[in-house]
C-alpha cells in the first residue's frame, strides 16, 4: 500500500507555510525554484523540496522537510550550504527526502548526514556542506526534537512546540484529520477549537462540548496562536 506520509498531497503551500512559520513566498521558492540575475543573465535556482504535485501541494514528508529547513535556517545554515548538502546527497547517496530523515543533523553552521560504515558497523557523520569530510559525533548539538521517527528513520509525526517527540499536547499526523494539527490522543483539530474560541466561546464551554480538559483547550489555542504569530521575512 502507498505510504500516506509520502504519497498524499495534504497541504496547500499557504497552509504548509502557516504551520512551519515561514513566509509563503519563501516556500514557493523552495518547492518551485526561482530565477535570479547574474552577470551572464538569468540563472535558475532548483527546488530544494521535491513534491509529488508539481509544487502545488505538499505531503507530510514535504512538510517535515520544510520544518527541518526552517530549523536549519534559524540555526544559521545558509541556503547555499543547504543546496551544497543536498547536491552531495544527490551525487553520493540514494536519498530522495534527506531533510525528512533522522540522519540529517546540524551543528548550527553545517548540515550532516549520519551513515553506517559497511566494514566496521560504526556510525559516522559526514559533513555534507564540505563535500564529505568526516566529523566527530560530539560536534552535533541537537536532533530535530519535535519530529517522531519511524523504524525507517523517516518522520512519522510532528509534535510542534514540544521539547521531546511524543510528549506534546498537539500532534501533526498524516493518518489523522488529513494531516491537520490535532490534540494528542484525539481527532480534534486545533484550528476548530481556536475558531470557536476566537468567536467568543469560553474555555469551560469548549471543554464541555469537546469532552476535553481546560488544559487541552488552552493547548489548542496556544498552538494555533503560535501558527499565526508574525513571521520575519
PDB file of C-alpha atoms in Angstrom:
ATOM      1  CA  UNK A   1       0.000   0.000   0.000  1.00  0.00           C
ATOM      2  CA  UNK A   2       1.125   3.559  -0.672  1.00  0.00           C
ATOM      3  CA  UNK A   3       2.621   5.309   2.332  1.00  0.00           C
ATOM      4  CA  UNK A   4       0.414   8.341   3.130  1.00  0.00           C
ATOM      5  CA  UNK A   5       3.435  10.169   4.527  1.00  0.00           C
ATOM      6  CA  UNK A   6       4.924  10.344   1.047  1.00  0.00           C
ATOM      7  CA  UNK A   7       2.039   9.982  -1.367  1.00  0.00           C
ATOM      8  CA  UNK A   8      -0.829  12.131  -0.107  1.00  0.00           C
ATOM      9  CA  UNK A   9      -0.740  15.822  -1.037  1.00  0.00           C
ATOM     10  CA  UNK A  10      -2.202  17.181   2.201  1.00  0.00           C
ATOM     11  CA  UNK A  11      -1.078  20.797   2.408  1.00  0.00           C
ATOM     12  CA  UNK A  12      -1.504  23.681   0.027  1.00  0.00           C
ATOM     13  CA  UNK A  13       1.568  25.913   0.065  1.00  0.00           C
ATOM     14  CA  UNK A  14      -0.060  28.706   2.150  1.00  0.00           C
ATOM     15  CA  UNK A  15      -1.171  26.171   4.789  1.00  0.00           C
ATOM     16  CA  UNK A  16       2.237  24.486   4.925  1.00  0.00           C
ATOM     17  CA  UNK A  17       3.853  27.914   5.266  1.00  0.00           C
ATOM     18  CA  UNK A  18       1.487  28.768   8.132  1.00  0.00           C
ATOM     19  CA  UNK A  19       2.267  25.574  10.021  1.00  0.00           C
ATOM     20  CA  UNK A  20       6.025  25.804   9.517  1.00  0.00           C
ATOM     21  CA  UNK A  21       6.000  29.561  10.163  1.00  0.00           C
ATOM     22  CA  UNK A  22       7.858  30.523   7.026  1.00  0.00           C
ATOM     23  CA  UNK A  23       6.889  33.250   4.524  1.00  0.00           C
ATOM     24  CA  UNK A  24       4.742  31.753   1.784  1.00  0.00           C
ATOM     25  CA  UNK A  25       6.935  33.343  -0.887  1.00  0.00           C
ATOM     26  CA  UNK A  26       9.998  31.583   0.547  1.00  0.00           C
ATOM     27  CA  UNK A  27       8.182  28.262   0.495  1.00  0.00           C
ATOM     28  CA  UNK A  28       7.080  28.796  -3.107  1.00  0.00           C
ATOM     29  CA  UNK A  29      10.754  29.331  -3.969  1.00  0.00           C
ATOM     30  CA  UNK A  30      11.780  26.174  -2.114  1.00  0.00           C
ATOM     31  CA  UNK A  31       9.269  23.943  -3.883  1.00  0.00           C
ATOM     32  CA  UNK A  32       9.315  25.521  -7.370  1.00  0.00           C
ATOM     33  CA  UNK A  33      12.746  27.115  -7.624  1.00  0.00           C
ATOM     34  CA  UNK A  34      13.260  30.646  -8.838  1.00  0.00           C
ATOM     35  CA  UNK A  35      15.224  32.773 -11.266  1.00  0.00           C
ATOM     36  CA  UNK A  36      17.827  35.312 -10.215  1.00  0.00           C
ATOM     37  CA  UNK A  37      20.055  37.756 -12.121  1.00  0.00           C
ATOM     38  CA  UNK A  38      23.763  37.129 -12.713  1.00  0.00           C
ATOM     39  CA  UNK A  39      26.392  38.858 -14.828  1.00  0.00           C
ATOM     40  CA  UNK A  40      25.635  36.348 -17.572  1.00  0.00           C
ATOM     41  CA  UNK A  41      21.897  36.807 -17.401  1.00  0.00           C
ATOM     42  CA  UNK A  42      19.156  34.996 -15.511  1.00  0.00           C
ATOM     43  CA  UNK A  43      20.041  31.788 -13.687  1.00  0.00           C
ATOM     44  CA  UNK A  44      17.669  29.333 -12.077  1.00  0.00           C
ATOM     45  CA  UNK A  45      17.850  28.008  -8.532  1.00  0.00           C
ATOM     46  CA  UNK A  46      16.474  24.472  -8.398  1.00  0.00           C
ATOM     47  CA  UNK A  47      13.800  23.438  -5.876  1.00  0.00           C
ATOM     48  CA  UNK A  48      15.175  22.161  -2.575  1.00  0.00           C
ATOM     49  CA  UNK A  49      11.984  20.243  -1.724  1.00  0.00           C
ATOM     50  CA  UNK A  50      10.624  17.711  -4.202  1.00  0.00           C
ATOM     51  CA  UNK A  51       6.845  17.426  -4.096  1.00  0.00           C
ATOM     52  CA  UNK A  52       4.562  14.876  -5.726  1.00  0.00           C
ATOM     53  CA  UNK A  53       2.182  17.564  -7.006  1.00  0.00           C
ATOM     54  CA  UNK A  54       4.495  19.785  -9.066  1.00  0.00           C
ATOM     55  CA  UNK A  55       4.873  22.285  -6.232  1.00  0.00           C
ATOM     56  CA  UNK A  56       1.127  22.838  -5.853  1.00  0.00           C
ATOM     57  CA  UNK A  57       0.711  20.868  -2.623  1.00  0.00           C
ATOM     58  CA  UNK A  58       2.936  19.134  -0.086  1.00  0.00           C
ATOM     59  CA  UNK A  59       2.909  15.737   1.553  1.00  0.00           C
ATOM     60  CA  UNK A  60       3.589  15.189   5.250  1.00  0.00           C
ATOM     61  CA  UNK A  61       7.182  14.260   4.378  1.00  0.00           C
ATOM     62  CA  UNK A  62       7.469  17.519   2.450  1.00  0.00           C
ATOM     63  CA  UNK A  63       6.128  19.414   5.468  1.00  0.00           C
ATOM     64  CA  UNK A  64       8.722  17.672   7.649  1.00  0.00           C
ATOM     65  CA  UNK A  65      11.397  18.830   5.219  1.00  0.00           C
ATOM     66  CA  UNK A  66      10.110  22.388   5.473  1.00  0.00           C
ATOM     67  CA  UNK A  67      10.168  22.218   9.287  1.00  0.00           C
ATOM     68  CA  UNK A  68      13.744  20.921   9.171  1.00  0.00           C
ATOM     69  CA  UNK A  69      14.820  23.573   6.687  1.00  0.00           C
ATOM     70  CA  UNK A  70      13.285  26.349   8.785  1.00  0.00           C
ATOM     71  CA  UNK A  71      15.175  24.985  11.798  1.00  0.00           C
ATOM     72  CA  UNK A  72      18.461  24.929   9.886  1.00  0.00           C
ATOM     73  CA  UNK A  73      17.915  28.490   8.692  1.00  0.00           C
ATOM     74  CA  UNK A  74      17.236  29.649  12.268  1.00  0.00           C
ATOM     75  CA  UNK A  75      20.427  27.858  13.351  1.00  0.00           C
ATOM     76  CA  UNK A  76      22.421  29.901  10.870  1.00  0.00           C
ATOM     77  CA  UNK A  77      22.777  27.463   7.979  1.00  0.00           C
ATOM     78  CA  UNK A  78      22.780  29.373   4.699  1.00  0.00           C
ATOM     79  CA  UNK A  79      20.653  28.320   1.750  1.00  0.00           C
ATOM     80  CA  UNK A  80      23.894  27.937  -0.168  1.00  0.00           C
ATOM     81  CA  UNK A  81      25.018  25.427   2.467  1.00  0.00           C
ATOM     82  CA  UNK A  82      21.715  23.584   2.232  1.00  0.00           C
ATOM     83  CA  UNK A  83      21.959  23.365  -1.554  1.00  0.00           C
ATOM     84  CA  UNK A  84      25.540  22.085  -1.394  1.00  0.00           C
ATOM     85  CA  UNK A  85      24.487  19.441   1.114  1.00  0.00           C
ATOM     86  CA  UNK A  86      21.540  18.284  -0.980  1.00  0.00           C
ATOM     87  CA  UNK A  87      23.665  18.249  -4.142  1.00  0.00           C
ATOM     88  CA  UNK A  88      26.139  15.990  -2.337  1.00  0.00           C
ATOM     89  CA  UNK A  89      23.344  13.675  -1.222  1.00  0.00           C
ATOM     90  CA  UNK A  90      22.083  13.508  -4.800  1.00  0.00           C
ATOM     91  CA  UNK A  91      25.519  12.527  -6.095  1.00  0.00           C
ATOM     92  CA  UNK A  92      26.660  10.160  -3.378  1.00  0.00           C
ATOM     93  CA  UNK A  93      23.601   8.704  -1.643  1.00  0.00           C
ATOM     94  CA  UNK A  94      20.313   7.208  -2.755  1.00  0.00           C
ATOM     95  CA  UNK A  95      18.005   9.507  -0.823  1.00  0.00           C
ATOM     96  CA  UNK A  96      15.032  11.445  -2.181  1.00  0.00           C
ATOM     97  CA  UNK A  97      13.988  13.255   1.010  1.00  0.00           C
ATOM     98  CA  UNK A  98      17.103  13.742   3.151  1.00  0.00           C
ATOM     99  CA  UNK A  99      15.617  16.635   5.108  1.00  0.00           C
ATOM    100  CA  UNK A 100      12.887  14.326   6.459  1.00  0.00           C
ATOM    101  CA  UNK A 101      15.235  11.643   7.783  1.00  0.00           C
ATOM    102  CA  UNK A 102      16.771  11.219  11.215  1.00  0.00           C
ATOM    103  CA  UNK A 103      20.179  11.218   9.587  1.00  0.00           C
ATOM    104  CA  UNK A 104      20.190  14.963   8.963  1.00  0.00           C
ATOM    105  CA  UNK A 105      21.698  16.989  11.796  1.00  0.00           C
ATOM    106  CA  UNK A 106      23.074  20.480  12.340  1.00  0.00           C
ATOM    107  CA  UNK A 107      25.831  21.991  14.444  1.00  0.00           C
ATOM    108  CA  UNK A 108      24.486  25.469  13.828  1.00  0.00           C
ATOM    109  CA  UNK A 109      26.540  26.085  10.697  1.00  0.00           C
ATOM    110  CA  UNK A 110      26.614  22.913   8.612  1.00  0.00           C
ATOM    111  CA  UNK A 111      24.332  20.047   7.583  1.00  0.00           C
ATOM    112  CA  UNK A 112      25.282  16.473   8.355  1.00  0.00           C
ATOM    113  CA  UNK A 113      24.277  13.003   7.281  1.00  0.00           C
ATOM    114  CA  UNK A 114      24.686  10.058   9.641  1.00  0.00           C
ATOM    115  CA  UNK A 115      25.586   6.803   7.936  1.00  0.00           C
ATOM    116  CA  UNK A 116      26.718   3.336   8.919  1.00  0.00           C
ATOM    117  CA  UNK A 117      30.106   2.184   7.682  1.00  0.00           C
ATOM    118  CA  UNK A 118      29.803  -1.155   5.921  1.00  0.00           C
ATOM    119  CA  UNK A 119      33.002  -2.687   7.258  1.00  0.00           C
ATOM    120  CA  UNK A 120      33.120  -1.767  10.934  1.00  0.00           C
ATOM    121  CA  UNK A 121      29.357  -1.160  11.506  1.00  0.00           C
ATOM    122  CA  UNK A 122      30.171   2.063  13.352  1.00  0.00           C
ATOM    123  CA  UNK A 123      28.185   5.208  12.794  1.00  0.00           C
ATOM    124  CA  UNK A 124      29.962   8.195  11.363  1.00  0.00           C
ATOM    125  CA  UNK A 125      28.943  11.709  10.456  1.00  0.00           C
ATOM    126  CA  UNK A 126      29.679  13.135   7.035  1.00  0.00           C
ATOM    127  CA  UNK A 127      29.852  16.893   6.670  1.00  0.00           C
ATOM    128  CA  UNK A 128      27.690  17.331   3.582  1.00  0.00           C
ATOM    129  CA  UNK A 129      28.369  21.011   3.103  1.00  0.00           C
ATOM    130  CA  UNK A 130      32.100  20.381   2.760  1.00  0.00           C
ATOM    131  CA  UNK A 131      31.973  17.535   0.296  1.00  0.00           C
ATOM    132  CA  UNK A 132      32.031  14.544   2.613  1.00  0.00           C
ATOM    133  CA  UNK A 133      34.585  15.389   5.291  1.00  0.00           C
ATOM    134  CA  UNK A 134      34.127  13.250   8.426  1.00  0.00           C
ATOM    135  CA  UNK A 135      33.429  14.973  11.714  1.00  0.00           C
ATOM    136  CA  UNK A 136      33.051  13.711  15.271  1.00  0.00           C
ATOM    137  CA  UNK A 137      29.635  12.926  16.713  1.00  0.00           C
ATOM    138  CA  UNK A 138      30.046  15.351  19.626  1.00  0.00           C
ATOM    139  CA  UNK A 139      30.154  18.317  17.259  1.00  0.00           C
ATOM    140  CA  UNK A 140      26.442  17.789  16.609  1.00  0.00           C
ATOM    141  CA  UNK A 141      24.375  19.814  19.063  1.00  0.00           C
ATOM    142  CA  UNK A 142      20.853  18.507  18.603  1.00  0.00           C
ATOM    143  CA  UNK A 143      18.330  16.464  16.655  1.00  0.00           C
ATOM    144  CA  UNK A 144      15.107  17.884  15.425  1.00  0.00           C
ATOM    145  CA  UNK A 145      13.395  17.005  18.695  1.00  0.00           C
ATOM    146  CA  UNK A 146       9.905  17.827  17.585  1.00  0.00           C
ATOM    147  CA  UNK A 147       9.913  15.055  14.991  1.00  0.00           C
ATOM    148  CA  UNK A 148       8.942  11.493  15.841  1.00  0.00           C
ATOM    149  CA  UNK A 149      10.842   8.996  13.728  1.00  0.00           C
ATOM    150  CA  UNK A 150       9.630   5.699  12.327  1.00  0.00           C
ATOM    151  CA  UNK A 151      11.559   2.415  12.015  1.00  0.00           C
ATOM    152  CA  UNK A 152      12.618   3.515   8.531  1.00  0.00           C
ATOM    153  CA  UNK A 153      14.139   6.668  10.106  1.00  0.00           C
ATOM    154  CA  UNK A 154      11.711   8.919   8.284  1.00  0.00           C
ATOM    155  CA  UNK A 155       9.385  11.299  10.093  1.00  0.00           C
ATOM    156  CA  UNK A 156       6.060   9.776  11.118  1.00  0.00           C
ATOM    157  CA  UNK A 157       4.656  12.583  13.304  1.00  0.00           C
ATOM    158  CA  UNK A 158       5.453  16.169  14.167  1.00  0.00           C
ATOM    159  CA  UNK A 159       4.902  17.490  17.690  1.00  0.00           C
ATOM    160  CA  UNK A 160       5.010  21.289  17.214  1.00  0.00           C
ATOM    161  CA  UNK A 161       6.159  23.200  20.262  1.00  0.00           C
ATOM    162  CA  UNK A 162       7.337  20.153  22.230  1.00  0.00           C
ATOM    163  CA  UNK A 163      10.837  19.554  23.584  1.00  0.00           C
ATOM    164  CA  UNK A 164      10.670  15.814  23.056  1.00  0.00           C
ATOM    165  CA  UNK A 165       8.790  13.780  20.447  1.00  0.00           C
ATOM    166  CA  UNK A 166       5.650  12.166  21.792  1.00  0.00           C
ATOM    167  CA  UNK A 167       5.413  14.460  24.821  1.00  0.00           C
ATOM    168  CA  UNK A 168       3.469  17.385  23.387  1.00  0.00           C
ATOM    169  CA  UNK A 169      -0.188  18.338  23.558  1.00  0.00           C
ATOM    170  CA  UNK A 170      -0.553  18.865  19.797  1.00  0.00           C
ATOM    171  CA  UNK A 171       0.473  16.484  17.025  1.00  0.00           C
ATOM    172  CA  UNK A 172       0.546  16.531  13.227  1.00  0.00           C
ATOM    173  CA  UNK A 173      -0.045  13.012  11.949  1.00  0.00           C
ATOM    174  CA  UNK A 174      -0.764  12.276   8.260  1.00  0.00           C
ATOM    175  CA  UNK A 175      -3.110   9.469   9.327  1.00  0.00           C
ATOM    176  CA  UNK A 176      -5.328  11.737  11.420  1.00  0.00           C
ATOM    177  CA  UNK A 177      -7.568  14.619  10.310  1.00  0.00           C
ATOM    178  CA  UNK A 178      -5.895  14.729   6.883  1.00  0.00           C
ATOM    179  CA  UNK A 179      -2.649  15.881   8.457  1.00  0.00           C
ATOM    180  CA  UNK A 180      -4.076  18.891  10.296  1.00  0.00           C
ATOM    181  CA  UNK A 181      -2.776  19.635  13.807  1.00  0.00           C
ATOM    182  CA  UNK A 182      -4.905  17.836  16.392  1.00  0.00           C
ATOM    183  CA  UNK A 183      -4.883  17.464  20.148  1.00  0.00           C
ATOM    184  CA  UNK A 184      -2.861  14.385  21.045  1.00  0.00           C
ATOM    185  CA  UNK A 185      -4.978  11.276  21.567  1.00  0.00           C
ATOM    186  CA  UNK A 186      -7.965  12.781  19.765  1.00  0.00           C
ATOM    187  CA  UNK A 187      -9.045  13.673  16.252  1.00  0.00           C
ATOM    188  CA  UNK A 188      -9.993  17.202  17.301  1.00  0.00           C
ATOM    189  CA  UNK A 189      -8.378  19.835  15.114  1.00  0.00           C
ATOM    190  CA  UNK A 190      -6.762  22.686  16.978  1.00  0.00           C
ATOM    191  CA  UNK A 191      -7.987  25.079  14.303  1.00  0.00           C
ATOM    192  CA  UNK A 192     -11.620  24.173  15.041  1.00  0.00           C
ATOM    193  CA  UNK A 193     -11.110  24.829  18.752  1.00  0.00           C
ATOM    194  CA  UNK A 194      -9.347  28.108  18.037  1.00  0.00           C
ATOM    195  CA  UNK A 195     -12.062  29.320  15.673  1.00  0.00           C
ATOM    196  CA  UNK A 196     -14.716  28.840  18.334  1.00  0.00           C
ATOM    197  CA  UNK A 197     -12.533  30.467  20.987  1.00  0.00           C
ATOM    198  CA  UNK A 198     -11.891  33.424  18.674  1.00  0.00           C
ATOM    199  CA  UNK A 199     -15.650  33.768  18.181  1.00  0.00           C
ATOM    200  CA  UNK A 200     -16.050  34.377  21.926  1.00  0.00           C
ATOM    201  CA  UNK A 201     -16.830  30.923  23.337  1.00  0.00           C
ATOM    202  CA  UNK A 202     -15.304  30.322  26.758  1.00  0.00           C
ATOM    203  CA  UNK A 203     -12.789  27.676  27.765  1.00  0.00           C
ATOM    204  CA  UNK A 204     -15.226  25.824  30.031  1.00  0.00           C
ATOM    205  CA  UNK A 205     -17.891  25.635  27.339  1.00  0.00           C
ATOM    206  CA  UNK A 206     -15.408  24.335  24.781  1.00  0.00           C
ATOM    207  CA  UNK A 207     -14.015  21.790  27.219  1.00  0.00           C
ATOM    208  CA  UNK A 208     -17.522  20.504  27.948  1.00  0.00           C
ATOM    209  CA  UNK A 209     -18.539  20.349  24.270  1.00  0.00           C
ATOM    210  CA  UNK A 210     -15.415  18.518  23.174  1.00  0.00           C
ATOM    211  CA  UNK A 211     -15.087  16.333  26.267  1.00  0.00           C
ATOM    212  CA  UNK A 212     -11.637  17.750  26.986  1.00  0.00           C
ATOM    213  CA  UNK A 213      -9.883  19.386  29.901  1.00  0.00           C
ATOM    214  CA  UNK A 214      -9.425  23.130  30.066  1.00  0.00           C
ATOM    215  CA  UNK A 215      -5.684  22.488  29.778  1.00  0.00           C
ATOM    216  CA  UNK A 216      -6.213  20.742  26.438  1.00  0.00           C
ATOM    217  CA  UNK A 217      -8.342  23.611  25.162  1.00  0.00           C
ATOM    218  CA  UNK A 218      -5.641  26.063  26.208  1.00  0.00           C
ATOM    219  CA  UNK A 219      -3.017  23.947  24.424  1.00  0.00           C
ATOM    220  CA  UNK A 220      -5.039  24.054  21.208  1.00  0.00           C
ATOM    221  CA  UNK A 221      -5.431  27.824  21.440  1.00  0.00           C
ATOM    222  CA  UNK A 222      -1.713  28.316  22.156  1.00  0.00           C
ATOM    223  CA  UNK A 223      -0.720  26.148  19.211  1.00  0.00           C
ATOM    224  CA  UNK A 224      -2.916  27.999  16.745  1.00  0.00           C
ATOM    225  CA  UNK A 225      -1.858  31.370  18.142  1.00  0.00           C
ATOM    226  CA  UNK A 226       1.752  30.414  17.538  1.00  0.00           C
ATOM    227  CA  UNK A 227       0.988  29.422  13.943  1.00  0.00           C
ATOM    228  CA  UNK A 228      -0.459  32.906  13.497  1.00  0.00           C
ATOM    229  CA  UNK A 229       2.469  34.816  15.025  1.00  0.00           C
ATOM    230  CA  UNK A 230       4.156  37.315  12.684  1.00  0.00           C
ATOM    231  CA  UNK A 231       6.907  35.790  10.593  1.00  0.00           C
ATOM    232  CA  UNK A 232      10.154  37.585   9.913  1.00  0.00           C
ATOM    233  CA  UNK A 233      10.680  37.904   6.163  1.00  0.00           C
TER     234      UNK A 233
END
